[in-house]
Amino acid sequence: MPSEHLTSLQKNGFVVIPSLLPSSTLNSLKTASEKSTTAARTGSWPFFRTVPKQFPPWPKDVPPPASEGGIWGVQHLLHPDMPGREEFAGFYFNERVLGVVEELLGIDKENKEGGEEPLVMELFNLLVAPEKIDFELRWHRDDIPWTTTAEEEISLLESKSPHGRQSHAQYNFALCEDSSLVVIPGSHRRVRTETERNADPYESCLPGQLVVELKPGDAVFYDSNILHRGVYKAKPEDGKESRLTLHGSVGLKGIDGSNSEEKKVRATAVLQHGVGAWVQRPDAAFEIGGRAEKMRANLVGMGSGEGVGYSLQG
């Protein structure tokens, strides 16, 4: 029988889990996130998401915050050169987090027997407040182009969630209060309405939309093809980081069976961010070993990322 969390995800396209981890674990994560953000803002960490760009590939230079807003994300928290990597890995591979992932992907005890790791390490990034100016993402589904016809759209939605389940779990975990994610519940199972299809890409009030409210320690897991957007308020003048949200995805190995085209689509969605360029390095091994290393090996099996292209543009 589907769990309560999976039932909510399948019905609404998202599920909020209050206090996913106890508050006692947040301080070290917040400190590591603040340091990583400072490094990216000052150009000493070379992997970031820049305002006003929404999708990869990302520029290599940090834009001036006064005129363009600087960055809105820090990439590759599990990179071997990332300061605080141990803290980030401790969260990403936390059994409480992975337990929710397994629940949402339908993995039970029988699936895990035999020693083969069913999960794939994918992406782990940090979403932050841009400097000086507000920034918004347009309405989108993560790997279905906005230009698809209604017929193409329903076919893609069905193929990406066979039997109501995706090949990965995606989440936001808040270290500060966060109300940046806006979703349209239930839209992950249907084509866009005419109102949605013809709306301004940055429309602030579509019918049925909902702002996801997170407190520190809360997480939202969501279907990547729910209609959603981000609304990011600028960092306050006092210099404190007002948004630190861990944004991760974990894949399910072998979900696509023999469908090579679907495997290619998921590999593109993950490897387009450049994770394949460093995950095979000898120093990319995790000291915690065990499950973390098996999940990393599953990502290595996806490939290097060269020539995979990009899911969306802009």
PDB file of C-alpha atoms in Angstrom:
ATOM      1  CA  MET A   1       0.000   0.000   0.000  1.00  0.00           C
ATOM      2  CA  PRO A   2       1.281   3.509  -0.765  1.00  0.00           C
ATOM      3  CA  SER A   3       2.564   5.425   2.238  1.00  0.00           C
ATOM      4  CA  GLU A   4       1.041   8.687   3.438  1.00  0.00           C
ATOM      5  CA  HIS A   5       3.940  10.660   1.950  1.00  0.00           C
ATOM      6  CA  LEU A   6       3.772   8.853  -1.389  1.00  0.00           C
ATOM      7  CA  THR A   7      -0.005   9.269  -1.534  1.00  0.00           C
ATOM      8  CA  SER A   8       0.375  13.026  -1.025  1.00  0.00           C
ATOM      9  CA  LEU A   9       3.144  13.248  -3.620  1.00  0.00           C
ATOM     10  CA  GLN A  10       1.125  11.334  -6.194  1.00  0.00           C
ATOM     11  CA  LYS A  11      -2.044  13.349  -5.577  1.00  0.00           C
ATOM     12  CA  ASN A  12      -0.663  16.862  -5.145  1.00  0.00           C
ATOM     13  CA  GLY A  13       2.769  16.664  -6.759  1.00  0.00           C
ATOM     14  CA  PHE A  14       4.535  17.627  -3.529  1.00  0.00           C
ATOM     15  CA  VAL A  15       4.671  16.705   0.155  1.00  0.00           C
ATOM     16  CA  VAL A  16       5.971  18.845   3.033  1.00  0.00           C
ATOM     17  CA  ILE A  17       7.709  16.969   5.849  1.00  0.00           C
ATOM     18  CA  PRO A  18       8.049  19.126   8.986  1.00  0.00           C
ATOM     19  CA  SER A  19      11.240  18.736  11.025  1.00  0.00           C
ATOM     20  CA  LEU A  20      12.814  16.167   8.723  1.00  0.00           C
ATOM     21  CA  LEU A  21      15.938  16.423  10.883  1.00  0.00           C
ATOM     22  CA  PRO A  22      16.166  17.704  14.484  1.00  0.00           C
ATOM     23  CA  SER A  23      17.116  21.336  15.036  1.00  0.00           C
ATOM     24  CA  SER A  24      20.326  20.249  16.778  1.00  0.00           C
ATOM     25  CA  THR A  25      21.743  19.185  13.401  1.00  0.00           C
ATOM     26  CA  LEU A  26      21.065  22.481  11.635  1.00  0.00           C
ATOM     27  CA  ASN A  27      23.757  24.784  13.051  1.00  0.00           C
ATOM     28  CA  SER A  28      26.721  22.989  11.480  1.00  0.00           C
ATOM     29  CA  LEU A  29      24.912  22.728   8.139  1.00  0.00           C
ATOM     30  CA  LYS A  30      24.039  26.409   8.248  1.00  0.00           C
ATOM     31  CA  THR A  31      27.626  27.390   9.041  1.00  0.00           C
ATOM     32  CA  ALA A  32      28.960  25.269   6.157  1.00  0.00           C
ATOM     33  CA  SER A  33      26.334  26.746   3.830  1.00  0.00           C
ATOM     34  CA  GLU A  34      27.201  30.323   4.802  1.00  0.00           C
ATOM     35  CA  LYS A  35      30.885  29.684   4.106  1.00  0.00           C
ATOM     36  CA  SER A  36      30.119  28.097   0.733  1.00  0.00           C
ATOM     37  CA  THR A  37      27.888  31.012  -0.227  1.00  0.00           C
ATOM     38  CA  THR A  38      30.567  33.551   0.673  1.00  0.00           C
ATOM     39  CA  ALA A  39      33.112  31.596  -1.360  1.00  0.00           C
ATOM     40  CA  ALA A  40      30.821  31.595  -4.404  1.00  0.00           C
ATOM     41  CA  ARG A  41      29.877  35.271  -4.056  1.00  0.00           C
ATOM     42  CA  THR A  42      33.549  36.292  -3.924  1.00  0.00           C
ATOM     43  CA  GLY A  43      34.601  34.072  -6.824  1.00  0.00           C
ATOM     44  CA  SER A  44      36.725  31.609  -4.846  1.00  0.00           C
ATOM     45  CA  TRP A  45      34.248  28.784  -5.529  1.00  0.00           C
ATOM     46  CA  PRO A  46      33.821  28.429  -9.307  1.00  0.00           C
ATOM     47  CA  PHE A  47      30.466  26.631  -9.482  1.00  0.00           C
ATOM     48  CA  PHE A  48      27.324  28.733  -9.047  1.00  0.00           C
ATOM     49  CA  ARG A  49      23.989  29.784 -10.551  1.00  0.00           C
ATOM     50  CA  THR A  50      23.913  33.381 -11.696  1.00  0.00           C
ATOM     51  CA  VAL A  51      21.161  35.981 -11.953  1.00  0.00           C
ATOM     52  CA  PRO A  52      19.281  36.274 -14.314  1.00  0.00           C
ATOM     53  CA  LYS A  53      19.942  32.840 -15.879  1.00  0.00           C
ATOM     54  CA  GLN A  54      17.523  30.044 -14.982  1.00  0.00           C
ATOM     55  CA  PHE A  55      18.996  26.895 -16.562  1.00  0.00           C
ATOM     56  CA  PRO A  56      22.507  25.568 -17.312  1.00  0.00           C
ATOM     57  CA  PRO A  57      25.060  26.104 -18.691  1.00  0.00           C
ATOM     58  CA  TRP A  58      26.050  28.694 -16.110  1.00  0.00           C
ATOM     59  CA  PRO A  59      28.507  31.580 -16.695  1.00  0.00           C
ATOM     60  CA  LYS A  60      31.988  31.149 -15.288  1.00  0.00           C
ATOM     61  CA  ASP A  61      32.208  34.682 -13.878  1.00  0.00           C
ATOM     62  CA  VAL A  62      30.168  36.017 -10.972  1.00  0.00           C
ATOM     63  CA  PRO A  63      28.081  39.007 -12.160  1.00  0.00           C
ATOM     64  CA  PRO A  64      28.387  42.225 -10.115  1.00  0.00           C
ATOM     65  CA  PRO A  65      25.743  42.156  -7.360  1.00  0.00           C
ATOM     66  CA  ALA A  66      24.900  45.849  -7.605  1.00  0.00           C
ATOM     67  CA  SER A  67      23.823  45.704 -11.241  1.00  0.00           C
ATOM     68  CA  GLU A  68      22.839  42.071 -11.872  1.00  0.00           C
ATOM     69  CA  GLY A  69      22.156  40.483  -8.509  1.00  0.00           C
ATOM     70  CA  GLY A  70      25.160  38.154  -8.327  1.00  0.00           C
ATOM     71  CA  ILE A  71      24.340  34.507  -7.659  1.00  0.00           C
ATOM     72  CA  TRP A  72      21.212  32.604  -6.607  1.00  0.00           C
ATOM     73  CA  GLY A  73      22.759  29.181  -6.093  1.00  0.00           C
ATOM     74  CA  VAL A  74      25.943  27.298  -5.180  1.00  0.00           C
ATOM     75  CA  GLN A  75      26.643  24.134  -7.175  1.00  0.00           C
ATOM     76  CA  HIS A  76      28.323  20.826  -6.298  1.00  0.00           C
ATOM     77  CA  LEU A  77      28.205  20.631  -2.498  1.00  0.00           C
ATOM     78  CA  LEU A  78      29.616  17.076  -2.712  1.00  0.00           C
ATOM     79  CA  HIS A  79      32.609  18.087  -4.846  1.00  0.00           C
ATOM     80  CA  PRO A  80      35.912  16.877  -3.280  1.00  0.00           C
ATOM     81  CA  ASP A  81      37.220  20.465  -3.155  1.00  0.00           C
ATOM     82  CA  MET A  82      34.125  21.901  -1.454  1.00  0.00           C
ATOM     83  CA  PRO A  83      34.867  23.257   2.040  1.00  0.00           C
ATOM     84  CA  GLY A  84      32.443  21.630   4.449  1.00  0.00           C
ATOM     85  CA  ARG A  85      31.939  18.639   2.179  1.00  0.00           C
ATOM     86  CA  GLU A  86      31.737  16.280   5.167  1.00  0.00           C
ATOM     87  CA  GLU A  87      28.807  18.204   6.624  1.00  0.00           C
ATOM     88  CA  PHE A  88      26.965  18.196   3.321  1.00  0.00           C
ATOM     89  CA  ALA A  89      27.639  14.493   2.733  1.00  0.00           C
ATOM     90  CA  GLY A  90      26.408  13.740   6.249  1.00  0.00           C
ATOM     91  CA  PHE A  91      23.063  15.265   5.307  1.00  0.00           C
ATOM     92  CA  TYR A  92      22.764  13.924   1.758  1.00  0.00           C
ATOM     93  CA  PHE A  93      23.453  10.324   2.826  1.00  0.00           C
ATOM     94  CA  ASN A  94      21.557  10.582   6.125  1.00  0.00           C
ATOM     95  CA  GLU A  95      19.388   7.483   6.550  1.00  0.00           C
ATOM     96  CA  ARG A  96      16.394   9.598   7.575  1.00  0.00           C
ATOM     97  CA  VAL A  97      16.623  11.525   4.290  1.00  0.00           C
ATOM     98  CA  LEU A  98      17.262   8.414   2.217  1.00  0.00           C
ATOM     99  CA  GLY A  99      14.442   6.651   4.043  1.00  0.00           C
ATOM    100  CA  VAL A 100      11.965   9.219   2.747  1.00  0.00           C
ATOM    101  CA  VAL A 101      13.486   8.869  -0.736  1.00  0.00           C
ATOM    102  CA  GLU A 102      13.021   5.095  -0.628  1.00  0.00           C
ATOM    103  CA  GLU A 103       9.449   5.565   0.537  1.00  0.00           C
ATOM    104  CA  LEU A 104       8.645   7.900  -2.349  1.00  0.00           C
ATOM    105  CA  LEU A 105      10.361   5.685  -4.924  1.00  0.00           C
ATOM    106  CA  GLY A 106       8.636   2.534  -3.700  1.00  0.00           C
ATOM    107  CA  ILE A 107      11.743   0.742  -2.452  1.00  0.00           C
ATOM    108  CA  ASP A 108      10.990  -1.847   0.226  1.00  0.00           C
ATOM    109  CA  LYS A 109      13.177  -4.258   2.149  1.00  0.00           C
ATOM    110  CA  GLU A 110      12.968  -6.911  -0.566  1.00  0.00           C
ATOM    111  CA  ASN A 111      14.324  -4.471  -3.163  1.00  0.00           C
ATOM    112  CA  LYS A 112      17.418  -3.868  -1.023  1.00  0.00           C
ATOM    113  CA  GLU A 113      18.326  -7.486  -0.393  1.00  0.00           C
ATOM    114  CA  GLY A 114      21.331  -8.968  -2.139  1.00  0.00           C
ATOM    115  CA  GLY A 115      23.712  -6.079  -1.489  1.00  0.00           C
ATOM    116  CA  GLU A 116      22.973  -4.035  -4.637  1.00  0.00           C
ATOM    117  CA  GLU A 117      22.417  -0.357  -3.928  1.00  0.00           C
ATOM    118  CA  PRO A 118      19.141   0.812  -5.525  1.00  0.00           C
ATOM    119  CA  LEU A 119      19.791   4.551  -5.166  1.00  0.00           C
ATOM    120  CA  VAL A 120      21.935   6.813  -7.325  1.00  0.00           C
ATOM    121  CA  MET A 121      23.789   9.845  -6.058  1.00  0.00           C
ATOM    122  CA  GLU A 122      22.655  12.711  -8.295  1.00  0.00           C
ATOM    123  CA  LEU A 123      22.732  16.445  -7.519  1.00  0.00           C
ATOM    124  CA  PHE A 124      23.206  18.428  -4.329  1.00  0.00           C
ATOM    125  CA  ASN A 125      23.235  22.222  -4.467  1.00  0.00           C
ATOM    126  CA  LEU A 126      22.405  25.262  -2.356  1.00  0.00           C
ATOM    127  CA  LEU A 127      19.797  27.910  -3.189  1.00  0.00           C
ATOM    128  CA  VAL A 128      20.458  31.413  -1.818  1.00  0.00           C
ATOM    129  CA  ALA A 129      19.057  34.937  -1.913  1.00  0.00           C
ATOM    130  CA  PRO A 130      20.434  37.113  -4.725  1.00  0.00           C
ATOM    131  CA  GLU A 131      22.187  40.307  -3.716  1.00  0.00           C
ATOM    132  CA  LYS A 132      20.603  43.748  -4.127  1.00  0.00           C
ATOM    133  CA  ILE A 133      17.692  42.784  -6.408  1.00  0.00           C
ATOM    134  CA  ASP A 134      14.768  40.359  -6.324  1.00  0.00           C
ATOM    135  CA  PHE A 135      14.854  37.490  -8.809  1.00  0.00           C
ATOM    136  CA  GLU A 136      12.146  35.207 -10.205  1.00  0.00           C
ATOM    137  CA  LEU A 137      12.140  31.978 -12.162  1.00  0.00           C
ATOM    138  CA  ARG A 138       9.510  31.542 -14.839  1.00  0.00           C
ATOM    139  CA  TRP A 139       6.849  28.835 -14.696  1.00  0.00           C
ATOM    140  CA  HIS A 140       8.270  25.520 -15.864  1.00  0.00           C
ATOM    141  CA  ARG A 141       8.474  21.751 -15.600  1.00  0.00           C
ATOM    142  CA  ASP A 142      12.047  20.582 -15.035  1.00  0.00           C
ATOM    143  CA  ASP A 143      12.577  18.547 -18.196  1.00  0.00           C
ATOM    144  CA  ILE A 144       9.543  19.153 -20.403  1.00  0.00           C
ATOM    145  CA  PRO A 145       9.932  22.176 -22.705  1.00  0.00           C
ATOM    146  CA  TRP A 146       7.265  24.856 -22.422  1.00  0.00           C
ATOM    147  CA  THR A 147       6.728  24.718 -26.192  1.00  0.00           C
ATOM    148  CA  THR A 148       5.353  21.156 -26.242  1.00  0.00           C
ATOM    149  CA  THR A 149       1.856  20.584 -27.586  1.00  0.00           C
ATOM    150  CA  ALA A 150      -0.867  19.173 -25.347  1.00  0.00           C
ATOM    151  CA  GLU A 151      -0.478  15.749 -26.994  1.00  0.00           C
ATOM    152  CA  GLU A 152       3.289  15.750 -26.470  1.00  0.00           C
ATOM    153  CA  GLU A 153       2.888  17.022 -22.943  1.00  0.00           C
ATOM    154  CA  ILE A 154       0.608  14.238 -21.705  1.00  0.00           C
ATOM    155  CA  SER A 155       2.773  11.602 -23.367  1.00  0.00           C
ATOM    156  CA  LEU A 156       5.914  12.966 -21.693  1.00  0.00           C
ATOM    157  CA  LEU A 157       4.229  13.239 -18.293  1.00  0.00           C
ATOM    158  CA  GLU A 158       3.117   9.627 -18.468  1.00  0.00           C
ATOM    159  CA  SER A 159       6.492   8.328 -19.627  1.00  0.00           C
ATOM    160  CA  LYS A 160       8.392  10.199 -16.912  1.00  0.00           C
ATOM    161  CA  SER A 161       6.181   8.890 -14.103  1.00  0.00           C
ATOM    162  CA  PRO A 162       5.237   5.286 -14.952  1.00  0.00           C
ATOM    163  CA  HIS A 163       2.648   3.962 -12.497  1.00  0.00           C
ATOM    164  CA  GLY A 164       2.660   7.348 -10.816  1.00  0.00           C
ATOM    165  CA  ARG A 165       6.312   7.295  -9.752  1.00  0.00           C
ATOM    166  CA  GLN A 166       9.329   9.177 -10.987  1.00  0.00           C
ATOM    167  CA  SER A 167      12.816   7.760 -11.449  1.00  0.00           C
ATOM    168  CA  HIS A 168      14.127  10.104  -8.774  1.00  0.00           C
ATOM    169  CA  ALA A 169      13.152  12.061  -5.668  1.00  0.00           C
ATOM    170  CA  GLN A 170      13.796  15.804  -5.517  1.00  0.00           C
ATOM    171  CA  TYR A 171      13.671  18.029  -2.455  1.00  0.00           C
ATOM    172  CA  ASN A 172      14.292  21.409  -0.840  1.00  0.00           C
ATOM    173  CA  PHE A 173      15.499  21.404   2.778  1.00  0.00           C
ATOM    174  CA  ALA A 174      15.332  24.769   4.532  1.00  0.00           C
ATOM    175  CA  LEU A 175      18.004  26.107   6.884  1.00  0.00           C
ATOM    176  CA  CYS A 176      16.224  29.488   7.056  1.00  0.00           C
ATOM    177  CA  GLU A 177      12.532  30.259   6.699  1.00  0.00           C
ATOM    178  CA  ASP A 178      11.712  29.769   3.022  1.00  0.00           C
ATOM    179  CA  SER A 179       8.641  30.688   0.988  1.00  0.00           C
ATOM    180  CA  SER A 180      10.319  30.778  -2.420  1.00  0.00           C
ATOM    181  CA  LEU A 181       8.726  27.751  -4.095  1.00  0.00           C
ATOM    182  CA  VAL A 182       5.368  28.276  -5.807  1.00  0.00           C
ATOM    183  CA  VAL A 183       3.498  25.233  -7.177  1.00  0.00           C
ATOM    184  CA  ILE A 184       0.179  24.337  -8.779  1.00  0.00           C
ATOM    185  CA  PRO A 185      -1.013  21.213  -6.943  1.00  0.00           C
ATOM    186  CA  GLY A 186      -2.010  18.332  -9.194  1.00  0.00           C
ATOM    187  CA  SER A 187      -0.471  19.821 -12.328  1.00  0.00           C
ATOM    188  CA  HIS A 188       2.098  17.003 -12.538  1.00  0.00           C
ATOM    189  CA  ARG A 189      -0.617  14.668 -13.834  1.00  0.00           C
ATOM    190  CA  ARG A 190      -2.248  16.799 -16.510  1.00  0.00           C
ATOM    191  CA  VAL A 191      -1.543  19.046 -19.467  1.00  0.00           C
ATOM    192  CA  ARG A 192      -1.591  22.787 -18.944  1.00  0.00           C
ATOM    193  CA  THR A 193      -4.899  24.599 -19.098  1.00  0.00           C
ATOM    194  CA  GLU A 194      -5.346  27.275 -21.744  1.00  0.00           C
ATOM    195  CA  THR A 195      -4.908  29.902 -19.018  1.00  0.00           C
ATOM    196  CA  GLU A 196      -1.587  28.364 -17.961  1.00  0.00           C
ATOM    197  CA  ARG A 197      -0.385  27.851 -21.519  1.00  0.00           C
ATOM    198  CA  ASN A 198      -1.091  31.474 -22.499  1.00  0.00           C
ATOM    199  CA  ALA A 199      -0.021  33.132 -19.244  1.00  0.00           C
ATOM    200  CA  ASP A 200       2.969  35.414 -18.892  1.00  0.00           C
ATOM    201  CA  PRO A 201       5.993  33.240 -17.956  1.00  0.00           C
ATOM    202  CA  TYR A 202       6.322  35.226 -14.715  1.00  0.00           C
ATOM    203  CA  GLU A 203       2.600  35.448 -13.927  1.00  0.00           C
ATOM    204  CA  SER A 204       2.320  36.074 -10.179  1.00  0.00           C
ATOM    205  CA  CYS A 205      -1.178  34.695  -9.674  1.00  0.00           C
ATOM    206  CA  LEU A 206      -2.220  31.621 -11.647  1.00  0.00           C
ATOM    207  CA  PRO A 207      -5.417  29.793 -10.618  1.00  0.00           C
ATOM    208  CA  GLY A 208      -4.799  27.259  -7.863  1.00  0.00           C
ATOM    209  CA  GLN A 209      -1.187  28.198  -7.177  1.00  0.00           C
ATOM    210  CA  LEU A 210       0.213  27.650  -3.686  1.00  0.00           C
ATOM    211  CA  VAL A 211       3.260  29.067  -1.914  1.00  0.00           C
ATOM    212  CA  VAL A 212       5.175  26.334  -0.054  1.00  0.00           C
ATOM    213  CA  GLU A 213       6.089  27.613   3.417  1.00  0.00           C
ATOM    214  CA  LEU A 214       9.091  25.980   5.092  1.00  0.00           C
ATOM    215  CA  LYS A 215      10.571  26.556   8.535  1.00  0.00           C
ATOM    216  CA  PRO A 216      14.194  25.652   9.344  1.00  0.00           C
ATOM    217  CA  GLY A 217      14.444  21.874   9.360  1.00  0.00           C
ATOM    218  CA  ASP A 218      11.416  21.352   7.091  1.00  0.00           C
ATOM    219  CA  ALA A 219      11.650  19.692   3.692  1.00  0.00           C
ATOM    220  CA  VAL A 220       9.453  19.616   0.621  1.00  0.00           C
ATOM    221  CA  PHE A 221       9.749  16.709  -1.795  1.00  0.00           C
ATOM    222  CA  TYR A 222       8.155  17.433  -5.155  1.00  0.00           C
ATOM    223  CA  ASP A 223       7.563  15.913  -8.558  1.00  0.00           C
ATOM    224  CA  SER A 224       9.980  17.659 -10.897  1.00  0.00           C
ATOM    225  CA  ASN A 225       7.269  18.060 -13.525  1.00  0.00           C
ATOM    226  CA  ILE A 226       4.741  19.835 -11.356  1.00  0.00           C
ATOM    227  CA  LEU A 227       4.176  23.370 -12.677  1.00  0.00           C
ATOM    228  CA  HIS A 228       6.340  25.500 -10.428  1.00  0.00           C
ATOM    229  CA  ARG A 229       8.483  28.596 -10.203  1.00  0.00           C
ATOM    230  CA  GLY A 230      10.780  30.345  -7.724  1.00  0.00           C
ATOM    231  CA  VAL A 231      10.405  33.817  -6.238  1.00  0.00           C
ATOM    232  CA  TYR A 232      13.584  34.962  -4.485  1.00  0.00           C
ATOM    233  CA  LYS A 233      13.706  38.083  -2.336  1.00  0.00           C
ATOM    234  CA  ALA A 234      17.006  39.935  -2.305  1.00  0.00           C
ATOM    235  CA  LYS A 235      19.444  39.496   0.543  1.00  0.00           C
ATOM    236  CA  PRO A 236      18.809  42.138   3.269  1.00  0.00           C
ATOM    237  CA  GLU A 237      21.118  45.099   3.681  1.00  0.00           C
ATOM    238  CA  ASP A 238      22.383  43.848   7.057  1.00  0.00           C
ATOM    239  CA  GLY A 239      24.408  41.225   5.161  1.00  0.00           C
ATOM    240  CA  LYS A 240      22.849  38.153   6.769  1.00  0.00           C
ATOM    241  CA  GLU A 241      22.002  35.236   4.528  1.00  0.00           C
ATOM    242  CA  SER A 242      18.204  35.162   4.359  1.00  0.00           C
ATOM    243  CA  ARG A 243      17.892  32.019   2.259  1.00  0.00           C
ATOM    244  CA  LEU A 244      19.928  28.840   2.630  1.00  0.00           C
ATOM    245  CA  THR A 245      18.044  25.916   1.129  1.00  0.00           C
ATOM    246  CA  LEU A 246      19.658  22.580   0.323  1.00  0.00           C
ATOM    247  CA  HIS A 247      18.354  21.369  -3.040  1.00  0.00           C
ATOM    248  CA  GLY A 248      18.983  17.738  -3.864  1.00  0.00           C
ATOM    249  CA  SER A 249      17.913  14.834  -6.027  1.00  0.00           C
ATOM    250  CA  VAL A 250      18.436  11.101  -5.577  1.00  0.00           C
ATOM    251  CA  GLY A 251      17.866   8.645  -8.408  1.00  0.00           C
ATOM    252  CA  LEU A 252      16.604   5.079  -8.636  1.00  0.00           C
ATOM    253  CA  LYS A 253      18.937   2.684 -10.388  1.00  0.00           C
ATOM    254  CA  GLY A 254      17.459   0.654 -13.217  1.00  0.00           C
ATOM    255  CA  ILE A 255      14.036   2.304 -13.139  1.00  0.00           C
ATOM    256  CA  ASP A 256      14.059   2.691 -16.899  1.00  0.00           C
ATOM    257  CA  GLY A 257      14.719  -0.962 -17.647  1.00  0.00           C
ATOM    258  CA  SER A 258      15.756  -1.400 -21.277  1.00  0.00           C
ATOM    259  CA  ASN A 259      14.402   1.983 -22.400  1.00  0.00           C
ATOM    260  CA  SER A 260      17.654   3.572 -23.540  1.00  0.00           C
ATOM    261  CA  GLU A 261      15.946   6.826 -24.516  1.00  0.00           C
ATOM    262  CA  GLU A 262      14.545   7.364 -21.018  1.00  0.00           C
ATOM    263  CA  LYS A 263      17.944   6.540 -19.522  1.00  0.00           C
ATOM    264  CA  LYS A 264      19.489   9.185 -21.763  1.00  0.00           C
ATOM    265  CA  VAL A 265      16.887  11.766 -20.677  1.00  0.00           C
ATOM    266  CA  ARG A 266      17.638  11.229 -16.979  1.00  0.00           C
ATOM    267  CA  ALA A 267      21.393  11.198 -17.585  1.00  0.00           C
ATOM    268  CA  THR A 268      21.053  14.542 -19.382  1.00  0.00           C
ATOM    269  CA  ALA A 269      19.037  16.044 -16.526  1.00  0.00           C
ATOM    270  CA  VAL A 270      21.777  15.091 -14.049  1.00  0.00           C
ATOM    271  CA  LEU A 271      25.002  15.332 -16.036  1.00  0.00           C
ATOM    272  CA  GLN A 272      24.157  18.690 -17.666  1.00  0.00           C
ATOM    273  CA  HIS A 273      25.211  20.295 -14.371  1.00  0.00           C
ATOM    274  CA  GLY A 274      28.790  19.039 -14.724  1.00  0.00           C
ATOM    275  CA  VAL A 275      28.811  16.506 -11.882  1.00  0.00           C
ATOM    276  CA  GLY A 276      30.297  13.850 -14.171  1.00  0.00           C
ATOM    277  CA  ALA A 277      33.474  15.896 -14.552  1.00  0.00           C
ATOM    278  CA  TRP A 278      34.575  15.309 -10.951  1.00  0.00           C
ATOM    279  CA  VAL A 279      32.655  12.364  -9.486  1.00  0.00           C
ATOM    280  CA  GLN A 280      35.183   9.864 -10.891  1.00  0.00           C
ATOM    281  CA  ARG A 281      38.182  11.559  -9.288  1.00  0.00           C
ATOM    282  CA  PRO A 282      40.062   9.356  -6.761  1.00  0.00           C
ATOM    283  CA  ASP A 283      39.630  12.001  -4.054  1.00  0.00           C
ATOM    284  CA  ALA A 284      35.861  12.085  -4.660  1.00  0.00           C
ATOM    285  CA  ALA A 285      35.492   8.963  -2.503  1.00  0.00           C
ATOM    286  CA  PHE A 286      33.547   9.575   0.707  1.00  0.00           C
ATOM    287  CA  GLU A 287      35.215   8.843   4.022  1.00  0.00           C
ATOM    288  CA  ILE A 288      31.942   7.504   5.386  1.00  0.00           C
ATOM    289  CA  GLY A 289      32.201   4.786   2.701  1.00  0.00           C
ATOM    290  CA  GLY A 290      29.509   2.131   2.630  1.00  0.00           C
ATOM    291  CA  ARG A 291      26.279   3.265   1.050  1.00  0.00           C
ATOM    292  CA  ALA A 292      27.671   6.628  -0.020  1.00  0.00           C
ATOM    293  CA  GLU A 293      30.333   4.933  -2.128  1.00  0.00           C
ATOM    294  CA  LYS A 294      27.825   2.576  -3.732  1.00  0.00           C
ATOM    295  CA  MET A 295      25.574   5.494  -4.652  1.00  0.00           C
ATOM    296  CA  ARG A 296      28.561   7.386  -6.071  1.00  0.00           C
ATOM    297  CA  ALA A 297      29.492   4.318  -8.144  1.00  0.00           C
ATOM    298  CA  ASN A 298      25.967   4.304  -9.569  1.00  0.00           C
ATOM    299  CA  LEU A 299      26.421   7.923 -10.652  1.00  0.00           C
ATOM    300  CA  VAL A 300      29.792   7.109 -12.240  1.00  0.00           C
ATOM    301  CA  GLY A 301      27.916   4.513 -14.269  1.00  0.00           C
ATOM    302  CA  MET A 302      25.849   7.300 -15.847  1.00  0.00           C
ATOM    303  CA  GLY A 303      28.897   8.647 -17.703  1.00  0.00           C
ATOM    304  CA  SER A 304      31.105  11.716 -17.796  1.00  0.00           C
ATOM    305  CA  GLY A 305      28.476  14.134 -19.069  1.00  0.00           C
ATOM    306  CA  GLU A 306      30.338  15.052 -22.239  1.00  0.00           C
ATOM    307  CA  GLY A 307      28.012  15.794 -25.131  1.00  0.00           C
ATOM    308  CA  VAL A 308      24.745  15.092 -23.296  1.00  0.00           C
ATOM    309  CA  GLY A 309      23.284  18.526 -24.016  1.00  0.00           C
ATOM    310  CA  TYR A 310      20.736  20.362 -21.833  1.00  0.00           C
ATOM    311  CA  SER A 311      17.154  19.616 -20.795  1.00  0.00           C
ATOM    312  CA  LEU A 312      15.901  23.209 -21.011  1.00  0.00           C
ATOM    313  CA  GLN A 313      17.260  26.472 -22.298  1.00  0.00           C
ATOM    314  CA  GLY A 314      17.328  29.984 -20.832  1.00  0.00           C
TER     315      GLY A 314
END
